[in-house]
Amino acid sequence: MKTITVRASSWGSLFDCGFRWEGVHLLGIKSPSSPRALLGTAIHASTAAFDAARVTGEKLSTFDAAEHLVQTLRHPEFDVDWRGADITPREAEVTGLALHTRYCDEISPRYHYVAVELETRPLEIDCGGGVIVRLTGTLDRARIKRDAGGVGIADLKTGTAAVTSEGVAKTKGHRPQVGTYELLYEHTTGEPCTAPAEIIGLKTKGKPVAATGEIHGARELMVGNDQFPGLIQIGADMFRSGLFPPNPQSFTCNPKYCARWGACPYKDG
Protein backbone atom coordinates (compact mmCIF):
# COMPACT_ATOMS: atom_id res chain seq x y z
CA MET A 1 0.00 0.00 0.00
CA LYS A 2 1.19 3.52 -0.81
CA THR A 3 0.17 6.23 1.65
CA ILE A 4 0.16 9.82 0.41
CA THR A 5 -0.11 12.51 3.07
CA VAL A 6 -1.95 15.61 1.86
CA ARG A 7 -2.29 18.85 3.79
CA ALA A 8 -5.71 20.48 3.64
CA SER A 9 -4.28 23.75 2.32
CA SER A 10 -2.60 22.03 -0.64
CA TRP A 11 -5.63 20.54 -2.42
CA GLY A 12 -6.27 23.65 -4.49
CA SER A 13 -2.70 23.79 -5.80
CA LEU A 14 -2.82 20.08 -6.71
CA PHE A 15 -5.47 20.82 -9.31
CA ASP A 16 -3.96 24.18 -10.30
CA CYS A 17 -0.63 22.64 -11.33
CA GLY A 18 0.01 19.05 -10.35
CA PHE A 19 3.64 19.24 -11.49
CA ARG A 20 4.33 22.11 -9.09
CA TRP A 21 2.43 20.32 -6.29
CA GLU A 22 4.51 17.17 -6.74
CA GLY A 23 7.71 19.20 -6.51
CA VAL A 24 6.71 20.92 -3.29
CA HIS A 25 4.83 18.21 -1.41
CA LEU A 26 6.38 14.94 -2.61
CA LEU A 27 9.89 15.94 -3.71
CA GLY A 28 10.47 18.65 -1.10
CA ILE A 29 11.54 21.39 -3.53
CA LYS A 30 11.18 24.62 -1.59
CA SER A 31 11.76 28.32 -2.21
CA PRO A 32 11.90 31.31 0.17
CA SER A 33 8.59 32.83 1.23
CA SER A 34 7.47 36.25 0.07
CA PRO A 35 7.12 39.24 2.40
CA ARG A 36 3.34 39.17 1.92
CA ALA A 37 3.26 35.49 2.89
CA LEU A 38 5.18 36.44 6.04
CA LEU A 39 2.66 39.21 6.71
CA GLY A 40 -0.15 36.67 6.46
CA THR A 41 1.64 34.33 8.86
CA ALA A 42 2.12 37.18 11.33
CA ILE A 43 -1.55 38.19 11.22
CA HIS A 44 -2.58 34.59 11.75
CA ALA A 45 -0.25 34.27 14.75
CA SER A 46 -1.60 37.33 16.55
CA THR A 47 -5.28 36.76 15.80
CA ALA A 48 -5.02 33.09 16.77
CA ALA A 49 -3.49 34.07 20.11
CA PHE A 50 -6.34 36.51 20.68
CA ASP A 51 -9.04 33.96 19.80
CA ALA A 52 -7.40 31.14 21.76
CA ALA A 53 -7.51 33.35 24.86
CA ARG A 54 -11.21 33.98 24.23
CA VAL A 55 -11.88 30.24 24.09
CA THR A 56 -10.04 29.50 27.35
CA GLY A 57 -11.37 32.57 29.17
CA GLU A 58 -7.95 34.15 29.57
CA LYS A 59 -7.50 37.91 29.44
CA LEU A 60 -5.47 38.96 26.41
CA SER A 61 -6.07 42.41 24.99
CA THR A 62 -5.90 43.35 21.33
CA PHE A 63 -2.76 45.33 22.12
CA ASP A 64 -1.03 42.48 23.92
CA ALA A 65 -1.92 39.93 21.23
CA ALA A 66 -0.35 42.22 18.62
CA GLU A 67 3.07 41.37 20.06
CA HIS A 68 2.80 38.00 18.32
CA LEU A 69 2.45 39.81 14.99
CA VAL A 70 5.44 42.06 15.59
CA GLN A 71 7.68 39.22 16.74
CA THR A 72 6.72 37.01 13.78
CA LEU A 73 7.51 39.80 11.31
CA ARG A 74 10.82 40.67 12.94
CA HIS A 75 11.96 37.12 13.66
CA PRO A 76 10.46 34.75 11.05
CA GLU A 77 11.06 31.02 11.42
CA PHE A 78 11.56 30.58 7.66
CA ASP A 79 13.50 32.25 4.87
CA VAL A 80 11.92 35.38 3.38
CA ASP A 81 13.09 37.01 0.14
CA TRP A 82 12.60 40.77 0.38
CA ARG A 83 14.28 41.46 -2.98
CA GLY A 84 11.95 43.33 -5.31
CA ALA A 85 9.15 43.27 -2.72
CA ASP A 86 6.25 45.70 -3.10
CA ILE A 87 6.16 46.25 0.66
CA THR A 88 8.80 47.22 3.23
CA PRO A 89 9.15 45.67 6.70
CA ARG A 90 7.76 48.87 8.24
CA GLU A 91 4.79 48.94 5.86
CA ALA A 92 4.10 45.27 6.59
CA GLU A 93 4.02 46.01 10.32
CA VAL A 94 1.69 49.00 9.94
CA THR A 95 -0.69 47.06 7.67
CA GLY A 96 -0.61 44.00 9.89
CA LEU A 97 -1.36 45.95 13.06
CA ALA A 98 -4.28 47.73 11.40
CA LEU A 99 -5.83 44.44 10.26
CA HIS A 100 -5.10 42.74 13.58
CA THR A 101 -6.91 45.52 15.45
CA ARG A 102 -9.85 45.48 13.04
CA TYR A 103 -10.21 41.72 13.39
CA CYS A 104 -9.93 41.59 17.18
CA ASP A 105 -12.23 44.55 17.82
CA GLU A 106 -14.85 44.06 15.09
CA ILE A 107 -14.80 40.56 13.58
CA SER A 108 -13.91 38.15 16.36
CA PRO A 109 -16.67 39.31 18.78
CA ARG A 110 -19.29 38.26 16.22
CA TYR A 111 -18.38 34.60 16.65
CA HIS A 112 -18.66 31.99 19.37
CA TYR A 113 -15.50 29.95 18.91
CA VAL A 114 -15.12 26.54 20.53
CA ALA A 115 -11.62 25.77 19.21
CA VAL A 116 -8.75 27.54 17.44
CA GLU A 117 -6.31 25.69 15.18
CA LEU A 118 -7.53 22.35 16.49
CA GLU A 119 -5.07 19.43 16.43
CA THR A 120 -6.75 16.58 14.58
CA ARG A 121 -6.44 12.81 14.34
CA PRO A 122 -5.08 11.49 11.03
CA LEU A 123 -7.79 10.39 8.62
CA GLU A 124 -6.82 7.66 6.16
CA ILE A 125 -9.00 7.03 3.11
CA ASP A 126 -8.49 3.86 1.07
CA CYS A 127 -8.91 4.98 -2.53
CA GLY A 128 -8.32 1.54 -4.06
CA GLY A 129 -5.49 0.37 -6.25
CA GLY A 130 -3.10 0.28 -3.32
CA VAL A 131 -3.37 4.01 -2.57
CA ILE A 132 -4.30 5.50 0.79
CA VAL A 133 -4.77 9.26 1.09
CA ARG A 134 -3.84 10.39 4.58
CA LEU A 135 -5.29 13.69 5.79
CA THR A 136 -3.41 14.90 8.82
CA GLY A 137 -2.34 17.81 10.96
CA THR A 138 -3.79 20.92 12.52
CA LEU A 139 -6.71 22.96 11.24
CA ASP A 140 -4.15 25.59 10.27
CA ARG A 141 -5.42 29.12 10.80
CA ALA A 142 -9.00 27.89 11.15
CA ARG A 143 -11.50 28.33 13.95
CA ILE A 144 -14.44 26.14 14.93
CA LYS A 145 -17.54 28.27 15.41
CA ARG A 146 -20.87 27.35 16.93
CA ASP A 147 -24.15 29.08 16.11
CA ALA A 148 -27.83 28.27 15.65
CA GLY A 149 -26.95 25.98 12.74
CA GLY A 150 -24.47 23.90 14.74
CA VAL A 151 -20.70 23.87 14.36
CA GLY A 152 -18.81 25.01 11.30
CA ILE A 153 -15.41 26.09 10.05
CA ALA A 154 -14.33 29.74 10.10
CA ASP A 155 -11.11 30.06 8.09
CA LEU A 156 -9.04 33.24 8.18
CA LYS A 157 -7.53 34.29 4.83
CA THR A 158 -5.18 37.19 4.16
CA GLY A 159 -3.89 38.55 0.89
CA THR A 160 -3.98 41.38 -1.60
CA ALA A 161 -7.28 40.09 -3.01
CA ALA A 162 -8.80 38.55 0.12
CA VAL A 163 -11.80 40.88 -0.14
CA THR A 164 -13.65 41.41 -3.43
CA SER A 165 -14.67 44.75 -4.93
CA GLU A 166 -18.20 43.95 -3.72
CA GLY A 167 -16.97 44.04 -0.13
CA VAL A 168 -17.22 40.31 0.69
CA ALA A 169 -14.47 37.83 1.45
CA LYS A 170 -13.15 35.95 -1.56
CA THR A 171 -14.36 32.36 -1.25
CA LYS A 172 -13.42 31.04 -4.69
CA GLY A 173 -10.73 28.38 -4.52
CA HIS A 174 -11.11 27.71 -0.79
CA ARG A 175 -13.73 24.93 -0.84
CA PRO A 176 -11.22 22.03 -1.07
CA GLN A 177 -9.33 23.21 2.02
CA VAL A 178 -12.49 23.91 4.00
CA GLY A 179 -13.97 20.56 2.96
CA THR A 180 -10.88 18.78 4.24
CA TYR A 181 -11.14 20.71 7.51
CA GLU A 182 -14.74 19.55 7.87
CA LEU A 183 -13.72 15.92 7.33
CA LEU A 184 -10.90 16.18 9.86
CA TYR A 185 -13.09 17.86 12.46
CA GLU A 186 -15.81 15.23 12.14
CA HIS A 187 -13.25 12.42 12.26
CA THR A 188 -11.58 13.86 15.37
CA THR A 189 -14.65 14.81 17.40
CA GLY A 190 -17.42 12.62 16.02
CA GLU A 191 -19.55 15.75 15.60
CA PRO A 192 -20.71 16.71 12.08
CA CYS A 193 -20.27 20.20 10.69
CA THR A 194 -23.84 21.34 10.06
CA ALA A 195 -23.36 25.10 9.82
CA PRO A 196 -22.06 26.75 6.64
CA ALA A 197 -18.33 27.40 6.59
CA GLU A 198 -17.13 30.98 6.49
CA ILE A 199 -14.08 32.70 5.08
CA ILE A 200 -12.87 35.71 7.03
CA GLY A 201 -10.93 37.82 4.56
CA LEU A 202 -8.33 40.42 5.55
CA LYS A 203 -7.08 42.50 2.61
CA THR A 204 -3.38 43.33 2.96
CA LYS A 205 -2.91 45.76 0.05
CA GLY A 206 -4.28 49.28 -0.13
CA LYS A 207 -6.77 50.27 2.53
CA PRO A 208 -7.00 47.49 5.17
CA VAL A 209 -10.39 45.83 4.75
CA ALA A 210 -12.03 42.92 6.59
CA ALA A 211 -15.06 40.98 5.37
CA THR A 212 -16.69 37.54 5.51
CA GLY A 213 -18.24 35.13 3.01
CA GLU A 214 -20.02 31.76 3.28
CA ILE A 215 -19.05 28.44 1.68
CA HIS A 216 -21.53 25.59 1.15
CA GLY A 217 -20.98 22.00 0.02
CA ALA A 218 -17.28 21.85 0.81
CA ARG A 219 -17.31 18.36 2.31
CA GLU A 220 -19.27 16.97 -0.67
CA LEU A 221 -16.71 18.46 -3.05
CA MET A 222 -14.04 16.31 -1.43
CA VAL A 223 -15.91 12.99 -1.07
CA GLY A 224 -18.21 13.22 -4.10
CA ASN A 225 -21.67 11.73 -4.58
CA ASP A 226 -23.49 9.18 -6.76
CA GLN A 227 -23.08 11.37 -9.83
CA PHE A 228 -19.60 12.85 -9.49
CA PRO A 229 -16.33 11.65 -7.91
CA GLY A 230 -14.85 13.78 -5.17
CA LEU A 231 -11.51 15.54 -5.40
CA ILE A 232 -9.94 12.94 -3.13
CA GLN A 233 -10.78 10.19 -5.61
CA ILE A 234 -9.54 12.26 -8.55
CA GLY A 235 -6.33 13.06 -6.69
CA ALA A 236 -5.85 9.38 -5.92
CA ASP A 237 -5.74 8.68 -9.67
CA MET A 238 -2.73 11.00 -9.89
CA PHE A 239 -1.05 9.32 -6.93
CA ARG A 240 -1.60 5.85 -8.41
CA SER A 241 -0.23 6.76 -11.84
CA GLY A 242 2.51 9.12 -10.68
CA LEU A 243 1.38 11.57 -13.37
CA PHE A 244 0.88 15.12 -12.12
CA PRO A 245 -0.45 17.35 -14.93
CA PRO A 246 1.37 20.64 -15.49
CA ASN A 247 -0.47 23.89 -16.11
CA PRO A 248 1.56 26.49 -18.06
CA GLN A 249 -1.42 28.87 -17.84
CA SER A 250 -1.42 28.86 -14.05
CA PHE A 251 -0.89 32.15 -12.23
CA THR A 252 1.87 30.36 -10.28
CA CYS A 253 3.80 29.43 -13.47
CA ASN A 254 6.40 31.98 -12.54
CA PRO A 255 9.82 31.77 -10.84
CA LYS A 256 8.41 33.98 -8.08
CA TYR A 257 5.90 31.31 -7.05
CA CYS A 258 7.32 27.98 -8.24
CA ALA A 259 10.57 26.50 -6.98
CA ARG A 260 10.43 23.96 -9.80
CA TRP A 261 10.07 26.58 -12.53
CA GLY A 262 13.75 26.70 -13.56
CA ALA A 263 13.86 23.02 -14.46
CA CYS A 264 10.25 22.71 -15.67
CA PRO A 265 9.96 21.54 -19.32
CA TYR A 266 6.32 22.64 -19.48
CA LYS A 267 6.67 26.30 -18.47
CA ASP A 268 5.47 29.00 -20.82
CA GLY A 269 8.10 31.72 -20.91
mmCIF file of C-alpha atoms in Angstrom:
data_model
loop_
_atom_site.group_PDB
_atom_site.id
_atom_site.type_symbol
_atom_site.label_atom_id
_atom_site.label_comp_id
_atom_site.label_asym_id
_atom_site.label_seq_id
_atom_site.Cartn_x
_atom_site.Cartn_y
_atom_site.Cartn_z
ATOM 1 C CA MET A 1 0.000 0.000 0.000
ATOM 2 C CA LYS A 2 1.193 3.516 -0.807
ATOM 3 C CA THR A 3 0.166 6.226 1.645
ATOM 4 C CA ILE A 4 0.158 9.819 0.411
ATOM 5 C CA THR A 5 -0.114 12.513 3.071
ATOM 6 C CA VAL A 6 -1.954 15.607 1.860
ATOM 7 C CA ARG A 7 -2.293 18.846 3.785
ATOM 8 C CA ALA A 8 -5.709 20.480 3.643
ATOM 9 C CA SER A 9 -4.278 23.746 2.323
ATOM 10 C CA SER A 10 -2.595 22.032 -0.642
ATOM 11 C CA TRP A 11 -5.626 20.537 -2.423
ATOM 12 C CA GLY A 12 -6.265 23.646 -4.491
ATOM 13 C CA SER A 13 -2.696 23.786 -5.796
ATOM 14 C CA LEU A 14 -2.820 20.075 -6.706
ATOM 15 C CA PHE A 15 -5.470 20.824 -9.307
ATOM 16 C CA ASP A 16 -3.960 24.180 -10.297
ATOM 17 C CA CYS A 17 -0.629 22.643 -11.329
ATOM 18 C CA GLY A 18 0.011 19.047 -10.351
ATOM 19 C CA PHE A 19 3.644 19.236 -11.489
ATOM 20 C CA ARG A 20 4.330 22.107 -9.088
ATOM 21 C CA TRP A 21 2.434 20.324 -6.292
ATOM 22 C CA GLU A 22 4.513 17.167 -6.741
ATOM 23 C CA GLY A 23 7.710 19.204 -6.514
ATOM 24 C CA VAL A 24 6.708 20.923 -3.291
ATOM 25 C CA HIS A 25 4.825 18.208 -1.413
ATOM 26 C CA LEU A 26 6.382 14.944 -2.605
ATOM 27 C CA LEU A 27 9.891 15.936 -3.708
ATOM 28 C CA GLY A 28 10.472 18.646 -1.099
ATOM 29 C CA ILE A 29 11.537 21.390 -3.527
ATOM 30 C CA LYS A 30 11.177 24.620 -1.589
ATOM 31 C CA SER A 31 11.757 28.321 -2.211
ATOM 32 C CA PRO A 32 11.898 31.306 0.167
ATOM 33 C CA SER A 33 8.590 32.828 1.228
ATOM 34 C CA SER A 34 7.475 36.253 0.071
ATOM 35 C CA PRO A 35 7.118 39.240 2.403
ATOM 36 C CA ARG A 36 3.337 39.169 1.917
ATOM 37 C CA ALA A 37 3.257 35.487 2.893
ATOM 38 C CA LEU A 38 5.181 36.440 6.043
ATOM 39 C CA LEU A 39 2.660 39.208 6.712
ATOM 40 C CA GLY A 40 -0.149 36.669 6.462
ATOM 41 C CA THR A 41 1.645 34.333 8.862
ATOM 42 C CA ALA A 42 2.125 37.182 11.333
ATOM 43 C CA ILE A 43 -1.546 38.193 11.220
ATOM 44 C CA HIS A 44 -2.583 34.594 11.748
ATOM 45 C CA ALA A 45 -0.248 34.268 14.749
ATOM 46 C CA SER A 46 -1.600 37.334 16.545
ATOM 47 C CA THR A 47 -5.281 36.765 15.805
ATOM 48 C CA ALA A 48 -5.020 33.090 16.770
ATOM 49 C CA ALA A 49 -3.489 34.065 20.106
ATOM 50 C CA PHE A 50 -6.342 36.509 20.684
ATOM 51 C CA ASP A 51 -9.038 33.963 19.799
ATOM 52 C CA ALA A 52 -7.401 31.137 21.763
ATOM 53 C CA ALA A 53 -7.512 33.350 24.857
ATOM 54 C CA ARG A 54 -11.210 33.981 24.234
ATOM 55 C CA VAL A 55 -11.879 30.236 24.088
ATOM 56 C CA THR A 56 -10.041 29.502 27.352
ATOM 57 C CA GLY A 57 -11.374 32.567 29.165
ATOM 58 C CA GLU A 58 -7.947 34.153 29.572
ATOM 59 C CA LYS A 59 -7.500 37.910 29.441
ATOM 60 C CA LEU A 60 -5.471 38.962 26.412
ATOM 61 C CA SER A 61 -6.072 42.408 24.988
ATOM 62 C CA THR A 62 -5.904 43.355 21.327
ATOM 63 C CA PHE A 63 -2.758 45.328 22.119
ATOM 64 C CA ASP A 64 -1.026 42.476 23.924
ATOM 65 C CA ALA A 65 -1.916 39.927 21.235
ATOM 66 C CA ALA A 66 -0.349 42.217 18.619
ATOM 67 C CA GLU A 67 3.067 41.375 20.057
ATOM 68 C CA HIS A 68 2.797 37.996 18.317
ATOM 69 C CA LEU A 69 2.449 39.805 14.985
ATOM 70 C CA VAL A 70 5.442 42.063 15.595
ATOM 71 C CA GLN A 71 7.679 39.221 16.737
ATOM 72 C CA THR A 72 6.722 37.013 13.783
ATOM 73 C CA LEU A 73 7.507 39.803 11.311
ATOM 74 C CA ARG A 74 10.817 40.668 12.938
ATOM 75 C CA HIS A 75 11.962 37.115 13.656
ATOM 76 C CA PRO A 76 10.460 34.750 11.045
ATOM 77 C CA GLU A 77 11.057 31.015 11.419
ATOM 78 C CA PHE A 78 11.562 30.581 7.664
ATOM 79 C CA ASP A 79 13.500 32.252 4.868
ATOM 80 C CA VAL A 80 11.925 35.378 3.375
ATOM 81 C CA ASP A 81 13.089 37.006 0.145
ATOM 82 C CA TRP A 82 12.600 40.774 0.382
ATOM 83 C CA ARG A 83 14.276 41.465 -2.981
ATOM 84 C CA GLY A 84 11.946 43.334 -5.307
ATOM 85 C CA ALA A 85 9.147 43.268 -2.725
ATOM 86 C CA ASP A 86 6.249 45.700 -3.099
ATOM 87 C CA ILE A 87 6.159 46.254 0.658
ATOM 88 C CA THR A 88 8.798 47.217 3.233
ATOM 89 C CA PRO A 89 9.147 45.669 6.696
ATOM 90 C CA ARG A 90 7.764 48.873 8.237
ATOM 91 C CA GLU A 91 4.792 48.937 5.855
ATOM 92 C CA ALA A 92 4.104 45.273 6.589
ATOM 93 C CA GLU A 93 4.023 46.006 10.317
ATOM 94 C CA VAL A 94 1.691 48.997 9.938
ATOM 95 C CA THR A 95 -0.686 47.062 7.673
ATOM 96 C CA GLY A 96 -0.609 43.999 9.891
ATOM 97 C CA LEU A 97 -1.357 45.955 13.059
ATOM 98 C CA ALA A 98 -4.281 47.729 11.404
ATOM 99 C CA LEU A 99 -5.832 44.438 10.262
ATOM 100 C CA HIS A 100 -5.102 42.737 13.581
ATOM 101 C CA THR A 101 -6.909 45.521 15.449
ATOM 102 C CA ARG A 102 -9.848 45.481 13.036
ATOM 103 C CA TYR A 103 -10.211 41.720 13.389
ATOM 104 C CA CYS A 104 -9.934 41.593 17.183
ATOM 105 C CA ASP A 105 -12.231 44.551 17.819
ATOM 106 C CA GLU A 106 -14.853 44.062 15.087
ATOM 107 C CA ILE A 107 -14.796 40.557 13.576
ATOM 108 C CA SER A 108 -13.906 38.151 16.361
ATOM 109 C CA PRO A 109 -16.665 39.306 18.782
ATOM 110 C CA ARG A 110 -19.295 38.257 16.222
ATOM 111 C CA TYR A 111 -18.377 34.595 16.653
ATOM 112 C CA HIS A 112 -18.659 31.994 19.374
ATOM 113 C CA TYR A 113 -15.497 29.946 18.906
ATOM 114 C CA VAL A 114 -15.118 26.539 20.527
ATOM 115 C CA ALA A 115 -11.617 25.769 19.207
ATOM 116 C CA VAL A 116 -8.750 27.545 17.445
ATOM 117 C CA GLU A 117 -6.305 25.690 15.181
ATOM 118 C CA LEU A 118 -7.529 22.346 16.487
ATOM 119 C CA GLU A 119 -5.071 19.435 16.435
ATOM 120 C CA THR A 120 -6.747 16.579 14.578
ATOM 121 C CA ARG A 121 -6.440 12.810 14.340
ATOM 122 C CA PRO A 122 -5.083 11.494 11.027
ATOM 123 C CA LEU A 123 -7.787 10.388 8.620
ATOM 124 C CA GLU A 124 -6.816 7.662 6.164
ATOM 125 C CA ILE A 125 -9.001 7.029 3.114
ATOM 126 C CA ASP A 126 -8.485 3.858 1.065
ATOM 127 C CA CYS A 127 -8.910 4.979 -2.535
ATOM 128 C CA GLY A 128 -8.320 1.540 -4.058
ATOM 129 C CA GLY A 129 -5.485 0.367 -6.250
ATOM 130 C CA GLY A 130 -3.098 0.285 -3.321
ATOM 131 C CA VAL A 131 -3.373 4.011 -2.572
ATOM 132 C CA ILE A 132 -4.300 5.499 0.794
ATOM 133 C CA VAL A 133 -4.772 9.258 1.091
ATOM 134 C CA ARG A 134 -3.840 10.391 4.584
ATOM 135 C CA LEU A 135 -5.290 13.686 5.789
ATOM 136 C CA THR A 136 -3.410 14.899 8.819
ATOM 137 C CA GLY A 137 -2.344 17.810 10.958
ATOM 138 C CA THR A 138 -3.792 20.923 12.519
ATOM 139 C CA LEU A 139 -6.714 22.956 11.241
ATOM 140 C CA ASP A 140 -4.151 25.589 10.266
ATOM 141 C CA ARG A 141 -5.423 29.121 10.801
ATOM 142 C CA ALA A 142 -8.998 27.895 11.154
ATOM 143 C CA ARG A 143 -11.502 28.332 13.952
ATOM 144 C CA ILE A 144 -14.436 26.143 14.926
ATOM 145 C CA LYS A 145 -17.543 28.272 15.412
ATOM 146 C CA ARG A 146 -20.874 27.349 16.928
ATOM 147 C CA ASP A 147 -24.152 29.075 16.108
ATOM 148 C CA ALA A 148 -27.829 28.268 15.651
ATOM 149 C CA GLY A 149 -26.946 25.979 12.737
ATOM 150 C CA GLY A 150 -24.471 23.905 14.741
ATOM 151 C CA VAL A 151 -20.703 23.872 14.364
ATOM 152 C CA GLY A 152 -18.811 25.015 11.304
ATOM 153 C CA ILE A 153 -15.415 26.093 10.049
ATOM 154 C CA ALA A 154 -14.330 29.742 10.100
ATOM 155 C CA ASP A 155 -11.114 30.064 8.094
ATOM 156 C CA LEU A 156 -9.041 33.237 8.176
ATOM 157 C CA LYS A 157 -7.532 34.291 4.830
ATOM 158 C CA THR A 158 -5.181 37.185 4.165
ATOM 159 C CA GLY A 159 -3.889 38.546 0.892
ATOM 160 C CA THR A 160 -3.976 41.378 -1.599
ATOM 161 C CA ALA A 161 -7.284 40.091 -3.014
ATOM 162 C CA ALA A 162 -8.796 38.548 0.120
ATOM 163 C CA VAL A 163 -11.800 40.876 -0.142
ATOM 164 C CA THR A 164 -13.652 41.415 -3.427
ATOM 165 C CA SER A 165 -14.667 44.749 -4.930
ATOM 166 C CA GLU A 166 -18.202 43.949 -3.719
ATOM 167 C CA GLY A 167 -16.974 44.041 -0.128
ATOM 168 C CA VAL A 168 -17.220 40.312 0.686
ATOM 169 C CA ALA A 169 -14.472 37.827 1.448
ATOM 170 C CA LYS A 170 -13.151 35.951 -1.555
ATOM 171 C CA THR A 171 -14.364 32.358 -1.247
ATOM 172 C CA LYS A 172 -13.416 31.038 -4.691
ATOM 173 C CA GLY A 173 -10.728 28.376 -4.515
ATOM 174 C CA HIS A 174 -11.108 27.706 -0.791
ATOM 175 C CA ARG A 175 -13.733 24.933 -0.843
ATOM 176 C CA PRO A 176 -11.222 22.033 -1.070
ATOM 177 C CA GLN A 177 -9.328 23.210 2.016
ATOM 178 C CA VAL A 178 -12.490 23.915 3.996
ATOM 179 C CA GLY A 179 -13.971 20.560 2.963
ATOM 180 C CA THR A 180 -10.878 18.784 4.239
ATOM 181 C CA TYR A 181 -11.143 20.708 7.511
ATOM 182 C CA GLU A 182 -14.741 19.547 7.869
ATOM 183 C CA LEU A 183 -13.719 15.921 7.326
ATOM 184 C CA LEU A 184 -10.895 16.182 9.859
ATOM 185 C CA TYR A 185 -13.094 17.862 12.458
ATOM 186 C CA GLU A 186 -15.815 15.228 12.137
ATOM 187 C CA HIS A 187 -13.248 12.415 12.261
ATOM 188 C CA THR A 188 -11.583 13.859 15.371
ATOM 189 C CA THR A 189 -14.652 14.809 17.398
ATOM 190 C CA GLY A 190 -17.425 12.619 16.020
ATOM 191 C CA GLU A 191 -19.549 15.745 15.598
ATOM 192 C CA PRO A 192 -20.712 16.709 12.082
ATOM 193 C CA CYS A 193 -20.267 20.197 10.689
ATOM 194 C CA THR A 194 -23.838 21.337 10.060
ATOM 195 C CA ALA A 195 -23.355 25.104 9.819
ATOM 196 C CA PRO A 196 -22.058 26.755 6.641
ATOM 197 C CA ALA A 197 -18.328 27.395 6.586
ATOM 198 C CA GLU A 198 -17.132 30.978 6.494
ATOM 199 C CA ILE A 199 -14.075 32.698 5.080
ATOM 200 C CA ILE A 200 -12.865 35.708 7.031
ATOM 201 C CA GLY A 201 -10.928 37.817 4.560
ATOM 202 C CA LEU A 202 -8.333 40.424 5.549
ATOM 203 C CA LYS A 203 -7.078 42.495 2.606
ATOM 204 C CA THR A 204 -3.376 43.332 2.957
ATOM 205 C CA LYS A 205 -2.908 45.759 0.054
ATOM 206 C CA GLY A 206 -4.279 49.280 -0.128
ATOM 207 C CA LYS A 207 -6.773 50.268 2.528
ATOM 208 C CA PRO A 208 -6.999 47.490 5.169
ATOM 209 C CA VAL A 209 -10.388 45.834 4.749
ATOM 210 C CA ALA A 210 -12.032 42.924 6.589
ATOM 211 C CA ALA A 211 -15.063 40.975 5.368
ATOM 212 C CA THR A 212 -16.689 37.540 5.509
ATOM 213 C CA GLY A 213 -18.245 35.134 3.007
ATOM 214 C CA GLU A 214 -20.024 31.757 3.276
ATOM 215 C CA ILE A 215 -19.054 28.436 1.683
ATOM 216 C CA HIS A 216 -21.526 25.585 1.146
ATOM 217 C CA GLY A 217 -20.983 21.995 0.016
ATOM 218 C CA ALA A 218 -17.275 21.851 0.806
ATOM 219 C CA ARG A 219 -17.311 18.356 2.305
ATOM 220 C CA GLU A 220 -19.267 16.969 -0.670
ATOM 221 C CA LEU A 221 -16.706 18.462 -3.049
ATOM 222 C CA MET A 222 -14.035 16.308 -1.429
ATOM 223 C CA VAL A 223 -15.906 12.992 -1.075
ATOM 224 C CA GLY A 224 -18.213 13.218 -4.102
ATOM 225 C CA ASN A 225 -21.672 11.726 -4.578
ATOM 226 C CA ASP A 226 -23.494 9.183 -6.760
ATOM 227 C CA GLN A 227 -23.076 11.374 -9.833
ATOM 228 C CA PHE A 228 -19.602 12.851 -9.492
ATOM 229 C CA PRO A 229 -16.335 11.653 -7.911
ATOM 230 C CA GLY A 230 -14.846 13.780 -5.170
ATOM 231 C CA LEU A 231 -11.512 15.538 -5.397
ATOM 232 C CA ILE A 232 -9.938 12.938 -3.127
ATOM 233 C CA GLN A 233 -10.776 10.187 -5.611
ATOM 234 C CA ILE A 234 -9.541 12.256 -8.551
ATOM 235 C CA GLY A 235 -6.335 13.061 -6.694
ATOM 236 C CA ALA A 236 -5.846 9.377 -5.922
ATOM 237 C CA ASP A 237 -5.744 8.681 -9.668
ATOM 238 C CA MET A 238 -2.729 11.003 -9.891
ATOM 239 C CA PHE A 239 -1.054 9.322 -6.929
ATOM 240 C CA ARG A 240 -1.604 5.851 -8.412
ATOM 241 C CA SER A 241 -0.227 6.763 -11.837
ATOM 242 C CA GLY A 242 2.513 9.118 -10.678
ATOM 243 C CA LEU A 243 1.381 11.566 -13.365
ATOM 244 C CA PHE A 244 0.884 15.123 -12.123
ATOM 245 C CA PRO A 245 -0.451 17.347 -14.932
ATOM 246 C CA PRO A 246 1.374 20.640 -15.492
ATOM 247 C CA ASN A 247 -0.465 23.895 -16.114
ATOM 248 C CA PRO A 248 1.564 26.487 -18.063
ATOM 249 C CA GLN A 249 -1.418 28.872 -17.842
ATOM 250 C CA SER A 250 -1.417 28.859 -14.049
ATOM 251 C CA PHE A 251 -0.887 32.152 -12.233
ATOM 252 C CA THR A 252 1.866 30.357 -10.284
ATOM 253 C CA CYS A 253 3.803 29.433 -13.469
ATOM 254 C CA ASN A 254 6.396 31.979 -12.538
ATOM 255 C CA PRO A 255 9.815 31.774 -10.845
ATOM 256 C CA LYS A 256 8.410 33.977 -8.085
ATOM 257 C CA TYR A 257 5.904 31.309 -7.046
ATOM 258 C CA CYS A 258 7.321 27.979 -8.238
ATOM 259 C CA ALA A 259 10.573 26.495 -6.975
ATOM 260 C CA ARG A 260 10.432 23.960 -9.798
ATOM 261 C CA TRP A 261 10.073 26.585 -12.525
ATOM 262 C CA GLY A 262 13.748 26.704 -13.564
ATOM 263 C CA ALA A 263 13.859 23.020 -14.456
ATOM 264 C CA CYS A 264 10.247 22.711 -15.670
ATOM 265 C CA PRO A 265 9.957 21.541 -19.317
ATOM 266 C CA TYR A 266 6.317 22.640 -19.482
ATOM 267 C CA LYS A 267 6.669 26.301 -18.467
ATOM 268 C CA ASP A 268 5.467 29.000 -20.822
ATOM 269 C CA GLY A 269 8.099 31.724 -20.915
#
